[in-house]
Each structure stands twice: as structure tokens, then as C-alpha cells.
Short mmCIF file of C-alpha atoms in Angstrom, two decimals:
data_model
loop_
_atom_site.label_atom_id
_atom_site.label_comp_id
_atom_site.label_asym_id
_atom_site.label_seq_id
_atom_site.Cartn_x
_atom_site.Cartn_y
_atom_site.Cartn_z
CA MET L 215 100.08 49.43 128.34
CA GLU L 216 99.10 46.40 126.37
CA THR L 217 97.83 47.12 122.91
CA GLN L 218 94.31 45.87 122.37
CA ILE L 219 93.74 44.24 119.00
CA ILE L 220 90.26 44.86 117.73
CA PRO L 221 89.15 42.18 115.28
CA ALA L 222 88.15 43.44 111.87
CA VAL L 223 84.46 43.71 111.28
CA PRO L 224 83.44 41.03 108.77
CA SER L 225 82.40 42.48 105.44
CA LYS L 226 78.73 42.30 104.59
CA ARG L 227 77.57 39.51 102.39
CA ASN L 228 77.01 40.36 98.74
CA LEU L 229 73.30 39.79 99.20
CA GLU L 230 73.05 42.35 102.00
CA ARG L 231 75.14 44.85 100.08
CA TYR L 232 73.03 44.38 96.96
CA ILE L 233 69.73 44.84 98.80
CA ALA L 234 71.09 47.89 100.64
CA ALA L 235 72.33 49.45 97.39
CA THR L 236 69.32 48.69 95.22
CA GLY L 237 66.35 48.13 97.52
CA LYS L 238 65.55 44.95 95.60
CA THR L 239 64.61 41.52 96.95
CA GLU L 240 66.67 38.38 97.53
CA LEU L 241 64.99 36.73 94.54
CA GLU L 242 66.02 39.66 92.36
CA TYR L 243 69.56 39.38 93.74
CA GLN L 244 69.73 35.71 92.78
CA ALA L 245 68.62 36.51 89.25
CA TRP L 246 71.15 39.34 89.04
CA ALA L 247 73.98 37.18 90.44
CA SER L 248 73.17 34.50 87.88
CA GLU L 249 73.45 37.08 85.10
CA VAL L 250 76.76 38.36 86.48
CA GLY L 251 78.14 34.82 86.57
CA LYS L 252 76.93 34.30 83.03
CA ARG L 253 78.61 37.52 81.93
CA MET L 254 81.92 36.40 83.45
CA HIS L 255 81.65 33.10 81.60
CA ILE L 256 80.85 34.91 78.35
CA ASN L 257 83.93 37.11 78.78
CA ASN L 258 86.12 34.03 79.22
CA LEU L 259 84.68 32.42 76.10
CA ASP L 260 85.22 35.65 74.16
CA LYS L 261 88.89 35.54 75.15
CA ILE L 262 89.22 32.00 73.81
CA ILE L 263 87.72 32.97 70.46
CA CYS L 264 89.71 36.18 70.14
CA ALA L 265 92.95 34.33 70.84
CA LYS L 266 92.10 31.51 68.44
CA PHE L 267 91.13 33.81 65.56
CA ASP L 268 93.61 36.57 66.37
CA ILE L 269 90.91 39.24 66.57
CA TYR L 270 90.42 42.09 69.02
CA THR L 271 86.72 41.49 69.67
CA VAL L 272 84.24 38.79 68.71
CA SER L 273 82.29 41.37 66.70
CA HIS L 274 85.07 41.05 64.10
CA LEU L 275 83.78 37.55 63.30
CA ALA L 276 81.26 39.30 61.07
CA ASN L 277 84.16 40.31 58.81
CA ILE L 278 85.59 36.82 58.24
CA LEU L 279 82.63 34.96 56.79
CA THR L 280 83.08 31.70 54.90
CA GLU L 281 83.55 32.01 51.15
CA LEU L 282 80.89 29.98 49.37
CA PRO L 283 81.55 27.92 46.22
CA LEU L 284 80.66 29.79 43.05
CA GLY L 285 77.15 28.97 41.88
CA ILE L 286 76.10 27.01 44.98
CA PRO L 287 72.26 26.79 45.11
CA GLU L 288 70.70 28.82 47.89
CA ASN L 289 69.05 25.76 49.41
CA GLU L 290 72.47 24.12 49.85
CA VAL L 291 74.19 27.04 51.58
CA ASN L 292 73.30 26.05 55.15
CA ALA L 293 74.42 22.46 54.67
CA TYR L 294 77.72 23.68 53.22
CA LEU L 295 78.32 26.08 56.12
CA ILE L 296 77.51 23.42 58.71
CA GLU L 297 80.25 21.18 57.35
CA HIS L 298 82.84 23.73 56.21
CA SER L 299 82.54 26.91 58.26
CA VAL L 300 85.15 27.59 60.94
CA ASN L 301 83.43 30.80 62.02
CA PRO L 302 81.63 30.52 65.40
CA LEU L 303 79.26 33.32 64.40
CA GLU L 304 78.00 31.48 61.32
CA LEU L 305 77.52 28.27 63.28
CA ALA L 306 75.78 30.15 66.10
CA LYS L 307 73.34 31.74 63.63
CA LEU L 308 72.57 28.36 62.08
CA TRP L 309 72.10 26.79 65.52
CA ASN L 310 69.71 29.55 66.54
CA GLU L 311 67.64 29.13 63.39
CA MET L 312 67.56 25.34 63.56
CA GLN L 313 66.57 25.34 67.24
CA ALA L 314 63.34 27.11 66.34
CA GLU L 315 62.73 24.70 63.46
CA ALA L 316 63.43 21.67 65.66
CA GLN L 317 60.88 22.81 68.23
CA SER L 318 58.17 23.43 65.65
CA TRP L 319 58.86 20.35 63.52
CA ILE L 320 55.74 18.30 62.79
CA CYS L 321 55.63 14.94 61.06
CA LYS L 322 54.03 11.57 61.74
CA GLU L 323 57.06 10.21 63.59
CA SER L 324 57.47 13.30 65.77
CA LEU L 325 53.79 13.14 66.75
CA ILE L 326 54.14 9.47 67.65
CA ALA L 327 57.29 10.23 69.65
CA ASN L 328 55.47 12.90 71.65
CA SER L 329 52.32 10.85 72.21
CA LEU L 330 53.10 7.15 72.37
CA ALA L 331 52.66 5.71 75.86
CA PHE L 332 53.62 2.32 77.27
CA PHE L 333 51.52 -0.58 76.03
CA PRO L 334 51.07 -4.29 76.81
CA LYS L 335 53.63 -6.63 75.29
CA THR L 336 50.73 -8.76 74.06
CA ASP L 337 49.74 -5.90 71.74
CA PHE L 338 53.02 -6.20 69.86
CA GLU L 339 52.58 -9.96 69.69
CA GLN L 340 49.07 -9.45 68.33
CA PHE L 341 49.69 -6.69 65.79
CA GLY L 342 53.37 -7.18 65.01
CA ASP L 343 55.73 -10.02 64.26
CA LYS L 344 56.79 -12.01 67.33
CA ASN L 345 60.10 -12.74 65.61
CA HIS L 346 60.93 -9.03 65.91
CA LEU L 347 60.37 -8.85 69.66
CA PRO L 348 64.14 -8.92 70.31
CA ASP L 349 64.38 -5.70 68.24
CA VAL L 350 62.00 -3.82 70.54
CA SER L 351 63.07 -2.18 73.78
CA ARG L 352 61.39 -3.76 76.80
CA SER L 353 60.95 -0.22 78.10
CA TRP L 354 57.91 0.13 75.83
CA PHE L 355 56.06 -2.69 77.53
CA LYS L 356 53.76 -2.29 80.50
CA LYS L 357 51.19 -4.88 81.46
CA ASP L 358 48.49 -2.31 82.24
CA GLY L 359 49.58 0.12 79.51
CA LEU L 360 47.28 1.69 76.92
CA ASN L 361 46.45 -0.57 73.98
CA LEU L 362 48.06 0.30 70.66
CA ASP L 363 44.81 0.39 68.68
CA THR L 364 43.35 2.87 71.16
CA GLN L 365 46.46 5.03 71.00
CA ALA L 366 46.54 5.00 67.20
CA GLN L 367 42.91 6.11 67.05
CA GLU L 368 43.44 8.93 69.56
CA MET L 369 46.56 10.17 67.76
CA SER L 370 44.74 10.22 64.43
CA GLU L 371 41.81 12.15 65.88
CA ASN L 372 44.01 14.70 67.65
CA SER L 373 46.73 15.25 65.06
CA GLY L 374 45.09 15.31 61.65
CA PHE L 375 47.48 12.57 60.50
CA GLU L 376 46.25 9.07 59.74
CA ILE L 377 48.22 7.00 62.22
CA THR L 378 47.81 3.24 62.19
CA VAL L 379 48.80 0.52 64.61
CA GLN L 380 51.42 -0.53 62.06
CA ASP L 381 52.92 2.96 62.27
CA LEU L 382 53.30 2.47 66.01
CA ILE L 383 54.79 -1.00 65.55
CA ASP L 384 57.32 0.38 63.05
CA PHE L 385 58.18 3.22 65.41
CA VAL L 386 58.92 1.08 68.47
CA MET L 387 61.05 -1.26 66.36
CA LYS L 388 63.18 1.71 65.37
CA TRP L 389 63.30 3.82 68.53
CA ARG L 390 63.67 3.36 72.26
CA PRO L 391 61.48 5.60 74.46
CA ARG L 392 62.56 9.27 74.41
CA THR L 393 65.36 8.73 71.87
CA TYR L 394 63.65 9.92 68.68
CA LYS L 395 65.09 13.06 67.11
CA ASN L 396 63.50 14.79 64.16
CA PRO L 397 65.69 15.84 61.20
CA ALA L 398 66.03 19.40 62.50
CA GLU L 399 67.17 18.11 65.91
CA LEU L 400 69.80 15.97 64.20
CA THR L 401 71.01 19.05 62.35
CA VAL L 402 71.18 20.96 65.64
CA LYS L 403 73.31 18.18 67.10
CA ARG L 404 75.68 18.30 64.12
CA ILE L 405 76.04 22.08 64.46
CA GLU L 406 76.85 21.62 68.14
CA GLU L 407 79.58 19.13 67.22
CA ARG L 408 81.06 21.53 64.66
CA PHE L 409 80.88 24.48 67.06
CA LYS L 410 82.89 22.56 69.65
CA GLU L 411 85.41 21.50 67.00
CA VAL L 412 85.89 25.13 66.02
CA THR L 413 85.91 26.77 69.46
CA THR L 414 86.97 23.92 71.81
CA PHE L 415 83.93 24.56 74.05
CA ALA L 416 80.29 23.48 73.95
CA ILE L 417 77.67 25.81 72.55
CA LYS L 418 75.40 27.60 75.04
CA ASP L 419 72.16 29.37 74.22
CA TYR L 420 73.17 32.53 76.08
CA TYR L 421 76.52 32.63 74.31
CA VAL L 422 74.82 32.29 70.95
CA GLN L 423 72.62 35.28 71.79
CA HIS L 424 75.71 37.19 72.91
CA LEU L 425 77.50 36.54 69.61
CA LEU L 426 74.46 37.60 67.60
CA LYS L 427 74.14 40.81 69.62
CA MET L 428 77.83 41.64 69.43
CA CYS L 429 77.98 41.11 65.69
CA HIS L 430 74.89 43.21 65.11
CA PHE L 431 75.95 45.88 67.60
CA GLU L 432 73.01 45.39 69.93
CA LYS L 433 73.21 46.49 73.53
CA SER L 434 73.55 43.85 76.25
CA GLY L 435 70.93 43.77 79.02
CA ILE L 436 73.29 43.00 81.94
CA ASP L 437 72.96 45.47 84.82
CA ILE L 438 75.94 47.47 86.05
CA LEU L 439 77.32 46.34 89.42
CA PRO L 440 75.73 48.41 92.22
CA PHE L 441 78.87 48.28 94.39
#
């Protein structure tokens, strides 16, 4: 009698298994799967750091902090660590702090950067020096754009800063659209460069939070696999 080969029943998709095991929705599965993928990536990055620093767990980074020069003023500590620390934890803490400062930074230039819209080229010719036109990105110019004097007045009224047309002229001579970075943003960028130098991989916000939790012994919020 010929043996009948019964094909194996295909395994259920992870989505179906997750919903069956948890009773949750597909949207919740997608969020959970994203967190699981993130956790796997975090574990791989942890391995890189542990191998590089010859430590058992990244929480041990808290025990190898950078030695500061004797008598260094407190207001110079962060700048020193940014340039001299080789500890990913220290750089992650600085990055986390400076991110908040970068987002809340307020000065005349940052307000102009966030508010300045395209304007007619004739406005620059009227209020600025035509000889400097080659120094200004053409991306600022739009024939039916909003006039500079109107924009300066609106910015002054809405911001509490006295912003003049000359301020706008000076700004567009210095910056292309969407390229301005405030001092805190520049510091963030430098920390990101140093972090990559130290670890060989780019900094990620979720990995920063992981390092801070691990080194302060806080519990992670990743769910346990339901199957």
C-alpha cells in the first residue's frame, strides 16, 4: 500500500498567534512587535559595548566614570566630558539633557528660523545690499511671498523680541532655509559625533533611555513574549 504523505500544516502567523494568546488587536500587535524588534537591537548594542569595555553588563558603565581635572569649574564640566569622555553612559546623559535644552531654546535667531517665510527677491534688493545677493540662497525668494517688513512686524508682536527687517536680512545672508541650528542643537550634534566615535554606532533615543534605566536600575517596560 502506497504511503500517503500529508503535508505539514503551515504554522500560524505571529499576528494570529499573538491575538489568540492575548486577545489584543492588530494595532496593539504592531506596537508590541516594534518594541520586541527594538529590544533585540538594544541587546545587540549592549553586546558591542560590553565587548569594547570588557564589562559584563552595561550597568557597569556607572562604575567607570571619567576623572575630572582637579579644580575644574562646575560650569565647564559638561564641555570637558563632551570632548574627553569615552564612557557611553556619560555621553548619553549629556545628550538627553541637551535634547531638552535644544527643543526649548529661545533667542532672536531661533524665532526667525521658526517663523521666516519666503519673500519677494525685490524685498532684499530694497532693504538689503544688492551686492550681497550672491550670498543669499535663492530658496528664500518667492515672487508672491510675504514681505519682509510685514514679517518683521508680526514676529515682533508675537515673540516679545524686537525683530527688524535688518535682522531678517542678516539671517538670510547667513542661513539657507531650514539649516539654522541653535547652540544647544550644535552641542547635541557634537555629542552624537563623540558617541559614535566611542561606540562605533549612532546614538538612538531609545538606547539612551535604556542606558539610563540600566545604570539606575530601573525596570524596563517591554512585555514578555506571549508564546
